[in-house]
PDB file of C-alpha atoms in Angstrom:
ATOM      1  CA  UNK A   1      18.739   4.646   3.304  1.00  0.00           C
ATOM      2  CA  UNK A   2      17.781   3.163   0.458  1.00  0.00           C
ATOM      3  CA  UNK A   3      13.897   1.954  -0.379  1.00  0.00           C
ATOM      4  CA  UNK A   4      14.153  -0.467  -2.524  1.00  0.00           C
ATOM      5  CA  UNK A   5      10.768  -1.823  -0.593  1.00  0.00           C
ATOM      6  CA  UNK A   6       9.436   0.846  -2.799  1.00  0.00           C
ATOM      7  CA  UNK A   7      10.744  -1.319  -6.249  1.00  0.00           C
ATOM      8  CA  UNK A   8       9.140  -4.802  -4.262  1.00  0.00           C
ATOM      9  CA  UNK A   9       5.815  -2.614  -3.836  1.00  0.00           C
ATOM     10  CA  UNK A  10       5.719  -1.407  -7.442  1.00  0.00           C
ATOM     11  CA  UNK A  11       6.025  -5.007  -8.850  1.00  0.00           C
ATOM     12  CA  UNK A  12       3.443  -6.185  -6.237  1.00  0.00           C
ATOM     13  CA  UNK A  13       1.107  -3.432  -7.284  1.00  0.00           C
ATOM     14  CA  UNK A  14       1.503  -3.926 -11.436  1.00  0.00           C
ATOM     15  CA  UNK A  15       1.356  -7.798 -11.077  1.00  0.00           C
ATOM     16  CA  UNK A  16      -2.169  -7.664  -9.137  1.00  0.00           C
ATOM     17  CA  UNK A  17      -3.831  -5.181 -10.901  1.00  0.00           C
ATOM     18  CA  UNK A  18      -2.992  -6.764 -14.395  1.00  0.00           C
ATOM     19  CA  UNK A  19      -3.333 -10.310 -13.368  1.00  0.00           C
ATOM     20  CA  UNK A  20      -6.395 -10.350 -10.665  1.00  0.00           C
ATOM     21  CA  UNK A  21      -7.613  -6.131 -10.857  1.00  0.00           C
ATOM     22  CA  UNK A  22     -10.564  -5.372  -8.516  1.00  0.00           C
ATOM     23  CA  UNK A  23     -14.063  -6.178  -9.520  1.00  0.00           C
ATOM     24  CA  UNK A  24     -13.520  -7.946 -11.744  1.00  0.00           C
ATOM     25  CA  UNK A  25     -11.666  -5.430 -13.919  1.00  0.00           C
ATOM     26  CA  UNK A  26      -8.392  -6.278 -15.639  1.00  0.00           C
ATOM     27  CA  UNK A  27      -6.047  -2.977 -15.690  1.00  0.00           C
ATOM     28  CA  UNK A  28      -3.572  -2.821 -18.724  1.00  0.00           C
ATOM     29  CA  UNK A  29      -1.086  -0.098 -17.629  1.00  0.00           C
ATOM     30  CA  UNK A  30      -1.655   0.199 -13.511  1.00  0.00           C
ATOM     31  CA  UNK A  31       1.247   3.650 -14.479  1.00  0.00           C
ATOM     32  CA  UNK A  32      -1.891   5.159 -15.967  1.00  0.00           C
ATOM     33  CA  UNK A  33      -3.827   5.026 -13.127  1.00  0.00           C
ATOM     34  CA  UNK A  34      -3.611   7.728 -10.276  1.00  0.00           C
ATOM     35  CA  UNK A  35      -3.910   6.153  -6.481  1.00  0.00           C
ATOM     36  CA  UNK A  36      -5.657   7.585  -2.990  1.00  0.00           C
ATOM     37  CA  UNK A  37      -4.158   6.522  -0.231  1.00  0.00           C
ATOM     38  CA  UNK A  38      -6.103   6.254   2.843  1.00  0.00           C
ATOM     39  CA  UNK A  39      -6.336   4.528   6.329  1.00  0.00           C
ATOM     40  CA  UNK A  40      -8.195   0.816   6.108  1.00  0.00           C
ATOM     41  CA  UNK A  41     -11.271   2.128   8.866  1.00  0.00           C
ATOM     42  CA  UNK A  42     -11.755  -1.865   9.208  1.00  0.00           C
ATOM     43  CA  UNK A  43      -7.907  -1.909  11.408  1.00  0.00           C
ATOM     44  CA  UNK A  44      -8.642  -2.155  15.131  1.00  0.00           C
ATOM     45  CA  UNK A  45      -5.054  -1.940  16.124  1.00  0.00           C
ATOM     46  CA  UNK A  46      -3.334   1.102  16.423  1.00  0.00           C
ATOM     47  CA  UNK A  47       0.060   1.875  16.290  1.00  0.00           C
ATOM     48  CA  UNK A  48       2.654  -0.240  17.821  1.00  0.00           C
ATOM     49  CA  UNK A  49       6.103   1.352  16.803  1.00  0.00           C
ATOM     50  CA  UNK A  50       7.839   4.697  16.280  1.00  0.00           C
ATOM     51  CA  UNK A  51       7.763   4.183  12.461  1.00  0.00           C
ATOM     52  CA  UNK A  52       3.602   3.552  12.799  1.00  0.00           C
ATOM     53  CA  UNK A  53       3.803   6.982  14.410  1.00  0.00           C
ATOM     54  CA  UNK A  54       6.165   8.631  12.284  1.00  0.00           C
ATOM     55  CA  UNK A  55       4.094   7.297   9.078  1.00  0.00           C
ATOM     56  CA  UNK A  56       0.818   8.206  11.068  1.00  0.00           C
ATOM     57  CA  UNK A  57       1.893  11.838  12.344  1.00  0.00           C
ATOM     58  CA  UNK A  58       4.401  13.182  10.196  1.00  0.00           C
ATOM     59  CA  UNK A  59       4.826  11.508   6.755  1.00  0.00           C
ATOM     60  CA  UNK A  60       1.575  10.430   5.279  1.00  0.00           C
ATOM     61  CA  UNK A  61      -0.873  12.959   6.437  1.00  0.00           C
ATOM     62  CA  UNK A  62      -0.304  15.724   3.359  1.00  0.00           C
ATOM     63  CA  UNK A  63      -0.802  12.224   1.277  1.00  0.00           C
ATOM     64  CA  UNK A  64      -3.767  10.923   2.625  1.00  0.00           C
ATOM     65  CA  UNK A  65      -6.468  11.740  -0.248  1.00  0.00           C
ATOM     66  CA  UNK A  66      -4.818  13.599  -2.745  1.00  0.00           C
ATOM     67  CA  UNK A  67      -4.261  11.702  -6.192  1.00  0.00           C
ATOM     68  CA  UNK A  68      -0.451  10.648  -6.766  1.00  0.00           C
ATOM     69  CA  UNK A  69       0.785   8.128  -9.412  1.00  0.00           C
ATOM     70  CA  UNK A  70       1.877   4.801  -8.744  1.00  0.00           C
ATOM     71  CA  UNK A  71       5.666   5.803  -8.337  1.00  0.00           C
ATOM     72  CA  UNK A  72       4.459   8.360  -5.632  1.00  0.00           C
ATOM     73  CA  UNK A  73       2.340   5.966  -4.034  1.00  0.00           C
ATOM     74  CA  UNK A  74       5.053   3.358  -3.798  1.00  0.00           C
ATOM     75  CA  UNK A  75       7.874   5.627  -2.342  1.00  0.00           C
ATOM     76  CA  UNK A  76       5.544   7.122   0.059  1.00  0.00           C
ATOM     77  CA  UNK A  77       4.182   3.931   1.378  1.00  0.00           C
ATOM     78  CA  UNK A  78       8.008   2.770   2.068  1.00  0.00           C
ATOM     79  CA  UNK A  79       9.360   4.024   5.271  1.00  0.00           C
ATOM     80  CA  UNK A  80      12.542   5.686   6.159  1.00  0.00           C
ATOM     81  CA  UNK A  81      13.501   2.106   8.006  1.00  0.00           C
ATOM     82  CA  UNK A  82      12.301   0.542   4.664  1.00  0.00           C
ATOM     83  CA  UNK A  83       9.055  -0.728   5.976  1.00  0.00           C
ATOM     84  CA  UNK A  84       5.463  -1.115   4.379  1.00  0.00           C
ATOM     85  CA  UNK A  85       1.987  -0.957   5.485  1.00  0.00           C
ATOM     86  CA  UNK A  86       1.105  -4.687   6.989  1.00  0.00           C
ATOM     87  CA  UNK A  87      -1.746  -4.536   4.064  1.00  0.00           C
ATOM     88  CA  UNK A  88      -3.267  -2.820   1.546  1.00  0.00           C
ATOM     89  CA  UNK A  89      -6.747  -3.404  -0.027  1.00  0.00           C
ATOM     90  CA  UNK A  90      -8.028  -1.516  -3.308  1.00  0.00           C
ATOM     91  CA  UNK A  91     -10.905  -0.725  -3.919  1.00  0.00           C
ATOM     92  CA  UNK A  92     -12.463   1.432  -7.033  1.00  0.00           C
ATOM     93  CA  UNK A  93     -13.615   5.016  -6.701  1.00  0.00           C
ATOM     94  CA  UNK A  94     -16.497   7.294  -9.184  1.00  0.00           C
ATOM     95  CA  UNK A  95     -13.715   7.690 -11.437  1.00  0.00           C
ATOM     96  CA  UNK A  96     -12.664   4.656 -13.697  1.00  0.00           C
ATOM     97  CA  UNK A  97      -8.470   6.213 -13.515  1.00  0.00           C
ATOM     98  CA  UNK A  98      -8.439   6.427  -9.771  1.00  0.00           C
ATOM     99  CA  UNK A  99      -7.956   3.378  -7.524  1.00  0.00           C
ATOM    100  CA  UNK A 100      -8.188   3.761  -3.675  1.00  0.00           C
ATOM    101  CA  UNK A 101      -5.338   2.172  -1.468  1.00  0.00           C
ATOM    102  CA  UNK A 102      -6.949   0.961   1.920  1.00  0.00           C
ATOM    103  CA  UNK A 103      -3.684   0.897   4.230  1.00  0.00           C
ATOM    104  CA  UNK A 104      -3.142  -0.748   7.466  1.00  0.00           C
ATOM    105  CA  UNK A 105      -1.408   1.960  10.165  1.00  0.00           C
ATOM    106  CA  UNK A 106       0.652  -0.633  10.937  1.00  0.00           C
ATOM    107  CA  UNK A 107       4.620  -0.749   8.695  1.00  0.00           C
ATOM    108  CA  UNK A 108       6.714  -3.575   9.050  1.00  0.00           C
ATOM    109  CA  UNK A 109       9.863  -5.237   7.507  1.00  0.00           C
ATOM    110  CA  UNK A 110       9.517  -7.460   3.872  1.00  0.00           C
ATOM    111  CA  UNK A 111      10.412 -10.345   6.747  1.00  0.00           C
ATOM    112  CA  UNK A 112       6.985  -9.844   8.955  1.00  0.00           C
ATOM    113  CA  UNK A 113       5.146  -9.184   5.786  1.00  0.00           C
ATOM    114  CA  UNK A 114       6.108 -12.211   4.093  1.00  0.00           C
ATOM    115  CA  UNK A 115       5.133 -14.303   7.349  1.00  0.00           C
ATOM    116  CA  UNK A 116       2.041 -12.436   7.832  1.00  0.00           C
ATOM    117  CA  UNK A 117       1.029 -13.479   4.060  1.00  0.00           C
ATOM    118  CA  UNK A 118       2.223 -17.062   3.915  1.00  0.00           C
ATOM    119  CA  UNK A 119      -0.251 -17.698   1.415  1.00  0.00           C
ATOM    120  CA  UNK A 120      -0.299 -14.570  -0.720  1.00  0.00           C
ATOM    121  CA  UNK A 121       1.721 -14.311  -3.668  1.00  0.00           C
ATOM    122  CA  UNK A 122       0.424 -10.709  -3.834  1.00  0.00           C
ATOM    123  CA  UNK A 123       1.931  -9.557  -0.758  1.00  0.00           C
ATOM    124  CA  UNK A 124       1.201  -7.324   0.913  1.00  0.00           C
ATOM    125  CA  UNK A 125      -2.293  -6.773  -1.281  1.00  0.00           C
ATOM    126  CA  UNK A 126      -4.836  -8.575  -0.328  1.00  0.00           C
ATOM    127  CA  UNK A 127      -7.554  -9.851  -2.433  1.00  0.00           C
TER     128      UNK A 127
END
């Protein structure tokens, strides 16, 4: 199946960074950058679907904390079933060329996410 969720994430991603950043810091060239993915610890709510469990248990744990670049990121955030996390915040690390992805555990269709965000032209970062 195709991901072309991954694309949707990719410009979601590059538009943010370069129009709002975090911190107040504009990034030119978010492809520079290297990403961390890891688990949002402020989520209550676990997994509610076999795709939250596949992403949990199977896919994303040999991703959690290593670096990866943004193409990486984006394909491995997008689920076989063409899902993505429910939310992601960023948030800076030490290192100015390393950006931290706060995920939910929770992966749903473009369809939930978009309802989810009504207001968020970022979706599915929030701000």
């Amino acid at each position: 199946m195709q991901k072309s969720n991954s694309i949707f994430l990719k410009t979601q991603l590059t538009k943010f960074l370069s129009e709002i950043g975090i911190e107040n810091f504009l990034i030119e060239d978010p492809d520079e950058l290297e990403y961390i993915i890891e688990y949002d610890p402020e989520e209550k709510q676990g997994s509610k679907t076999n795709s939250d469990d596949i992403m949990k248990f199977w896919s994303l744990p040999e991703k959690i904390g290593k670096r990866q670049s943004l193409n990486e990121i984006c394909d491995n955030l997008t689920t076989y079933k063409n899902e993505l996390p429910l939310w992601i915040k960023l948030a800076p690390t030490e290192n100015s060329n390393v950006l931290k992805l706060l995920i939910s555990k929770r992966f749903r269709k473009l369809q939930i996410i978009e309802e989810w965000h009504t207001s968020n032209e970022y979706k599915p970062i929030l701000k």
